[in-house]
Short mmCIF file of C-alpha atoms in Angstrom, two decimals:
data_model
loop_
_atom_site.label_atom_id
_atom_site.label_comp_id
_atom_site.label_asym_id
_atom_site.label_seq_id
_atom_site.Cartn_x
_atom_site.Cartn_y
_atom_site.Cartn_z
CA MET A 22 -92.96 -19.04 -64.43
CA THR A 23 -93.95 -20.38 -68.51
CA THR A 24 -95.77 -18.86 -71.40
CA LEU A 25 -99.46 -20.50 -71.61
CA PRO A 26 -101.09 -20.72 -75.22
CA GLU A 27 -104.09 -17.58 -74.80
CA GLY A 28 -106.80 -18.13 -72.65
CA ALA A 29 -105.94 -20.97 -70.88
CA ALA A 30 -105.27 -19.33 -68.15
CA TYR A 31 -109.18 -18.52 -67.69
CA LYS A 32 -110.23 -21.99 -69.23
CA CYS A 33 -108.74 -23.61 -66.22
CA TYR A 34 -110.29 -20.84 -63.33
CA SER A 35 -113.36 -21.33 -65.43
CA VAL A 36 -113.70 -24.72 -64.13
CA VAL A 37 -112.33 -24.73 -60.98
CA ASN A 38 -113.96 -21.93 -59.37
CA PRO A 39 -117.43 -23.49 -59.78
CA ILE A 40 -116.57 -26.42 -57.52
CA HIS A 41 -116.37 -24.02 -55.46
CA SER A 42 -119.15 -22.19 -56.09
CA THR A 43 -121.67 -25.46 -55.49
CA ILE A 44 -121.54 -24.19 -51.30
CA TYR A 45 -123.64 -20.34 -52.23
CA PHE A 46 -126.72 -22.90 -54.43
CA SER A 47 -127.81 -25.36 -51.96
CA PRO A 48 -128.90 -25.15 -48.56
CA ASP A 49 -126.44 -26.81 -46.49
CA TYR A 50 -124.26 -24.59 -45.18
CA GLY A 51 -127.73 -22.01 -44.20
CA GLU A 52 -128.53 -25.11 -43.09
CA GLU A 53 -125.01 -25.76 -40.52
CA LEU A 54 -125.71 -22.43 -39.11
CA ALA A 55 -129.43 -22.87 -38.95
CA LYS A 56 -128.06 -25.60 -36.46
CA LEU A 57 -125.88 -23.00 -34.70
CA GLY A 58 -128.92 -20.29 -34.18
CA LEU A 59 -127.84 -17.97 -37.38
CA GLU A 60 -131.14 -18.77 -39.71
CA ASP A 61 -130.87 -15.53 -42.17
CA SER A 62 -129.92 -17.29 -45.94
CA THR A 63 -128.22 -13.98 -46.87
CA ALA A 64 -126.59 -13.33 -43.25
CA ALA A 65 -125.01 -16.79 -43.23
CA TYR A 66 -123.68 -15.73 -46.87
CA PHE A 67 -122.18 -12.44 -45.50
CA VAL A 68 -120.55 -14.64 -42.62
CA GLY A 69 -119.49 -17.95 -44.93
CA ARG A 70 -117.46 -15.52 -47.42
CA ALA A 71 -116.27 -13.17 -44.42
CA ALA A 72 -115.48 -15.42 -41.56
CA ALA A 73 -111.57 -15.90 -43.52
CA MET A 74 -111.04 -11.98 -42.35
CA GLY A 75 -112.20 -12.68 -38.64
CA ARG A 76 -114.50 -10.34 -36.64
CA VAL A 77 -115.41 -7.68 -39.28
CA GLY A 78 -117.39 -4.21 -39.43
CA PRO A 79 -119.64 -4.34 -42.28
CA GLY A 80 -117.62 -1.39 -43.67
CA ILE A 81 -115.18 -4.32 -44.57
CA VAL A 82 -117.04 -6.24 -46.60
CA THR A 83 -119.00 -4.11 -48.45
CA ALA A 84 -115.25 -3.06 -48.76
CA THR A 85 -114.48 -6.32 -50.32
CA PHE A 86 -117.47 -7.92 -51.65
CA PHE A 87 -117.87 -5.15 -53.99
CA SER A 88 -121.14 -6.22 -55.40
CA PHE A 89 -123.75 -5.90 -53.16
CA SER A 90 -125.70 -2.83 -51.02
CA HIS A 91 -123.82 -1.84 -48.05
CA GLU A 92 -127.06 -1.81 -46.03
CA LEU A 93 -127.88 -5.52 -47.45
CA ILE A 94 -124.80 -6.23 -45.47
CA ALA A 95 -125.24 -3.96 -42.52
CA ARG A 96 -128.58 -5.64 -41.43
CA HIS A 97 -126.51 -8.72 -41.00
CA ILE A 98 -123.33 -8.01 -40.28
CA PRO A 99 -120.98 -7.42 -37.23
CA ALA A 100 -124.84 -8.55 -35.81
CA ALA A 101 -124.39 -12.11 -36.93
CA TRP A 102 -120.76 -12.21 -35.18
CA ASP A 103 -123.04 -12.01 -31.95
CA VAL A 104 -125.04 -15.76 -32.96
CA ILE A 105 -122.08 -17.38 -34.63
CA SER A 106 -118.47 -16.64 -34.28
CA PRO A 107 -115.94 -16.46 -37.05
CA GLU A 108 -114.76 -20.17 -36.10
CA VAL A 109 -117.15 -21.34 -36.01
CA ALA A 110 -118.03 -20.03 -39.19
CA LEU A 111 -115.49 -21.62 -40.49
CA GLU A 112 -115.81 -25.50 -39.20
CA ALA A 113 -119.42 -24.65 -40.50
CA ARG A 114 -119.01 -24.01 -43.88
CA TRP A 115 -116.02 -27.10 -43.85
CA ARG A 116 -119.07 -29.06 -43.53
CA ALA A 117 -120.75 -27.50 -45.92
CA ALA A 118 -118.66 -27.87 -48.51
CA ASP A 119 -118.22 -31.37 -47.19
CA SER A 120 -121.46 -32.68 -47.82
CA VAL A 121 -122.04 -30.38 -51.09
CA LEU A 122 -119.40 -32.30 -52.99
CA ARG A 123 -120.44 -35.45 -51.76
CA ARG A 124 -124.04 -34.85 -53.47
CA VAL A 125 -123.23 -32.94 -56.63
CA LEU A 126 -120.91 -35.44 -57.18
CA GLY A 127 -120.51 -38.81 -55.85
CA GLU A 128 -118.25 -40.44 -53.64
CA GLU A 129 -116.71 -42.17 -56.70
CA ALA A 130 -115.18 -39.32 -57.63
CA ILE A 131 -114.85 -37.46 -53.84
CA ALA A 132 -112.26 -41.06 -53.45
CA SER A 133 -110.86 -41.09 -56.35
CA LYS A 134 -107.40 -40.43 -57.55
CA GLU A 135 -108.38 -37.99 -60.06
CA MET A 136 -109.69 -35.60 -56.88
CA ALA A 137 -106.13 -36.18 -55.33
CA GLU A 138 -104.38 -34.93 -58.42
CA ALA A 139 -106.52 -31.93 -59.53
CA ALA A 140 -106.77 -30.91 -55.60
CA GLU A 141 -102.47 -31.07 -55.83
CA LEU A 142 -102.58 -29.18 -59.12
CA ALA A 143 -104.90 -26.91 -58.14
CA LEU A 144 -103.26 -26.16 -54.80
CA ARG A 145 -99.71 -25.66 -57.04
CA ALA A 146 -101.08 -22.54 -58.43
CA THR A 147 -101.89 -21.37 -55.40
CA GLU A 148 -98.70 -21.01 -55.01
CA GLY A 149 -98.05 -18.39 -57.11
CA CYS A 150 -100.82 -16.22 -56.16
CA SER A 151 -99.88 -13.16 -54.17
CA ARG A 152 -100.95 -11.65 -50.64
CA LEU A 153 -100.26 -7.77 -52.16
CA ALA A 154 -103.65 -5.80 -52.40
CA ARG A 155 -106.01 -8.75 -52.32
CA PRO A 156 -107.32 -8.91 -48.60
CA LEU A 157 -110.11 -11.61 -49.62
CA TYR A 158 -107.99 -14.12 -51.13
CA ALA A 159 -104.85 -13.63 -48.45
CA ALA A 160 -107.45 -13.71 -45.17
CA HIS A 161 -108.42 -17.82 -47.45
CA ALA A 162 -104.52 -17.72 -47.91
CA ASP A 163 -104.29 -18.19 -43.91
CA LEU A 164 -106.39 -20.96 -43.63
CA PRO A 165 -104.58 -24.52 -43.10
CA VAL A 166 -105.34 -26.15 -45.95
CA PRO A 167 -107.56 -29.64 -45.41
CA ASP A 168 -106.69 -33.39 -45.21
CA ALA A 169 -109.51 -34.71 -47.51
CA PRO A 170 -108.88 -34.34 -51.26
CA HIS A 171 -112.04 -33.24 -51.96
CA LEU A 172 -111.84 -30.04 -49.31
CA ALA A 173 -107.99 -29.03 -50.26
CA LEU A 174 -109.31 -29.35 -53.90
CA TRP A 175 -112.06 -26.87 -52.80
CA HIS A 176 -110.54 -24.67 -50.59
CA ALA A 177 -107.86 -24.15 -53.40
CA ALA A 178 -110.91 -22.96 -55.68
CA THR A 179 -111.74 -20.75 -53.03
CA LEU A 180 -108.02 -19.64 -52.83
CA LEU A 181 -107.63 -18.99 -56.76
CA ARG A 182 -111.26 -17.50 -56.78
CA GLU A 183 -110.69 -15.02 -54.84
CA HIS A 184 -107.16 -13.89 -55.79
CA ARG A 185 -108.73 -13.15 -59.29
CA GLY A 186 -111.91 -11.59 -57.34
CA ASP A 187 -109.65 -8.76 -55.95
CA ALA A 188 -108.20 -8.26 -58.51
CA HIS A 189 -110.61 -7.65 -60.56
CA LEU A 190 -112.24 -5.16 -58.42
CA MET A 191 -108.64 -3.91 -59.01
CA THR A 192 -110.35 -2.88 -62.43
CA LEU A 193 -113.76 -2.20 -61.23
CA VAL A 194 -112.23 0.87 -59.34
CA SER A 195 -109.86 2.47 -62.40
CA ALA A 196 -113.00 2.13 -64.68
CA GLY A 197 -115.23 4.16 -62.19
CA LEU A 198 -117.76 1.83 -61.94
CA ASP A 199 -119.96 1.34 -58.82
CA ALA A 200 -121.33 -2.43 -58.18
CA VAL A 201 -124.60 -1.96 -60.05
CA GLU A 202 -122.48 -0.23 -63.26
CA ALA A 203 -120.29 -3.50 -62.97
CA LEU A 204 -122.95 -5.88 -62.17
CA ALA A 205 -125.46 -4.74 -64.86
CA SER A 206 -122.50 -3.69 -67.60
CA HIS A 207 -121.44 -7.37 -66.63
CA THR A 208 -125.61 -8.52 -66.88
CA ALA A 209 -125.51 -6.56 -70.30
CA THR A 210 -122.34 -8.73 -71.89
CA GLY A 211 -125.14 -12.03 -71.35
CA LYS A 212 -122.81 -13.99 -68.97
CA GLY A 213 -123.53 -12.23 -65.99
CA MET A 214 -126.27 -12.65 -63.55
CA SER A 215 -129.36 -12.18 -64.78
CA THR A 216 -131.21 -8.87 -63.16
CA LYS A 217 -133.98 -11.86 -61.24
CA TRP A 218 -130.75 -12.39 -59.12
CA ILE A 219 -129.53 -10.00 -58.86
CA LEU A 220 -132.10 -7.74 -57.59
CA ARG A 221 -132.87 -11.27 -54.92
CA THR A 222 -129.77 -11.26 -53.89
CA ARG A 223 -127.88 -7.83 -53.89
CA GLY A 224 -129.86 -5.35 -51.58
CA PHE A 225 -130.48 -2.80 -54.66
CA SER A 226 -133.98 -1.74 -55.65
CA PRO A 227 -135.40 -1.65 -58.80
CA GLU A 228 -134.53 1.74 -59.06
CA GLU A 229 -131.31 1.97 -57.86
CA TRP A 230 -130.70 -0.79 -60.69
CA GLU A 231 -131.94 1.40 -63.27
CA ALA A 232 -130.38 4.15 -62.08
CA GLY A 233 -127.26 2.28 -62.39
CA ARG A 234 -128.11 1.48 -65.97
CA GLN A 235 -129.21 5.53 -66.37
CA ARG A 236 -125.47 5.59 -65.84
CA LEU A 237 -123.96 3.74 -67.90
CA ARG A 238 -126.47 5.05 -70.80
CA ASP A 239 -124.95 8.47 -69.81
CA ARG A 240 -121.46 7.03 -70.02
CA GLY A 241 -122.85 5.84 -73.64
CA LEU A 242 -121.73 2.43 -72.19
CA LEU A 243 -125.50 1.10 -72.71
CA THR A 244 -128.02 1.31 -75.34
CA ASP A 245 -131.56 2.79 -74.31
CA GLY A 246 -132.88 -1.57 -74.91
CA ASN A 247 -129.75 -2.13 -72.05
CA GLU A 248 -127.33 -3.35 -75.07
CA LEU A 249 -123.63 -2.66 -75.02
CA THR A 250 -122.41 0.13 -76.81
CA GLU A 251 -119.74 -0.44 -78.73
CA ALA A 252 -117.73 1.59 -76.43
CA GLY A 253 -119.19 -0.78 -73.21
CA GLU A 254 -118.18 -3.92 -75.25
CA ARG A 255 -114.98 -2.29 -74.83
CA LEU A 256 -115.10 -1.65 -71.73
CA ARG A 257 -116.39 -5.39 -70.35
CA GLN A 258 -113.49 -6.62 -73.11
CA SER A 259 -111.50 -4.46 -71.79
CA LEU A 260 -111.50 -5.39 -68.11
CA GLU A 261 -111.05 -9.01 -68.94
CA ASP A 262 -107.62 -8.25 -70.61
CA GLU A 263 -106.37 -7.17 -67.13
CA THR A 264 -107.52 -8.93 -64.77
CA ASP A 265 -106.58 -11.99 -67.25
CA ARG A 266 -103.24 -10.40 -66.62
CA LEU A 267 -103.66 -9.40 -62.82
CA ASP A 268 -104.02 -13.26 -61.94
CA ALA A 269 -101.96 -14.96 -64.99
CA ALA A 270 -99.19 -16.03 -61.65
CA PRO A 271 -101.06 -18.82 -60.94
CA TYR A 272 -101.13 -20.59 -63.84
CA GLU A 273 -97.73 -19.19 -64.99
CA HIS A 274 -96.54 -20.97 -62.40
CA LEU A 275 -98.52 -23.95 -62.65
CA GLY A 276 -97.66 -24.55 -66.29
CA ALA A 277 -98.76 -25.13 -69.52
CA GLU A 278 -99.17 -28.72 -68.69
CA GLY A 279 -99.96 -28.67 -65.85
CA VAL A 280 -102.84 -26.25 -66.19
CA ALA A 281 -104.33 -28.38 -69.09
CA ARG A 282 -104.16 -31.59 -67.20
CA LEU A 283 -106.29 -28.99 -64.62
CA THR A 284 -108.56 -28.05 -66.85
CA GLU A 285 -109.33 -31.82 -67.54
CA LEU A 286 -109.78 -32.76 -64.66
CA ALA A 287 -111.80 -29.73 -63.20
CA THR A 288 -114.55 -29.92 -66.02
CA THR A 289 -115.64 -34.22 -66.23
CA PHE A 290 -116.04 -32.06 -61.58
CA THR A 291 -117.84 -29.26 -62.85
CA MET A 292 -119.71 -30.91 -65.64
CA THR A 293 -121.06 -33.57 -63.18
CA ALA A 294 -121.64 -30.65 -60.80
CA ARG A 295 -123.97 -28.98 -62.80
CA GLN A 296 -125.46 -32.23 -64.29
CA ASN A 297 -126.66 -32.95 -60.62
CA GLY A 298 -128.78 -29.63 -60.12
CA ALA A 299 -125.78 -27.81 -58.31
CA PHE A 300 -126.13 -24.79 -60.07
CA PRO A 301 -130.01 -22.77 -61.08
CA ALA A 302 -130.90 -22.63 -64.84
CA ASP A 303 -131.70 -19.29 -63.92
CA LEU A 304 -129.06 -18.07 -62.76
CA LEU A 305 -126.87 -15.98 -65.64
CA GLY A 306 -128.82 -13.91 -68.44
CA LYS A 307 -129.77 -11.05 -69.54
CA SER A 308 -132.98 -10.89 -68.30
#
């Protein structure tokens, strides 16, 4: 274990995570599952991310995903498993990750020594992760590491994403925030998903969204104009600080030099993916 420069771990995570997230904003995975009979894009998301846990029910998906309406999840899970098994869904996910990364990064980057180096560094970081109280991370950690460097990097990015995500859910529950309140307070920072995208994807109605905002106002965390109050800003910062603490181990394990190098490499890949349209321009924002 080594002491890292302040903010280095999160900076590294913030450029590694988008490498994994490319699959959520491309049609590739949905098209792979549609070929197998599962044509609903929302079902495809739930199946893809939950498949590592096996044939789970809607309650497990709601608990581990946290920020989706249980009613939305229950419309698709477990029925989707009657169309496509978790094992087949995982195979389709690898194919989709391969096609997405080849498109948004390019064949030269896929075959580069920098890709192989980034994969090695990211996988080394995952050696510092913990399965304890981290169900989504633990499920994905049980999957084999792909041989191809770009897929190995994508797999490592998945592990680092779910490791931090599981930790973040601990902080949200500890702060007494439900799914809508967590989303609304994050949106108010300007760094979270925009209201339009939340209402489009998370299964909450405009009325539920407004009710969640009102609960935040009642707690003194949100103004009438849906901006964070000072108390709200302190809460959001405390959530991030605690998540950083719970997620420090993989980056401390990698060490300062490794973190800096992985950050450098992943920044280049993520910038290339963004420039090639991997993410919607209106994904983040307060409105």
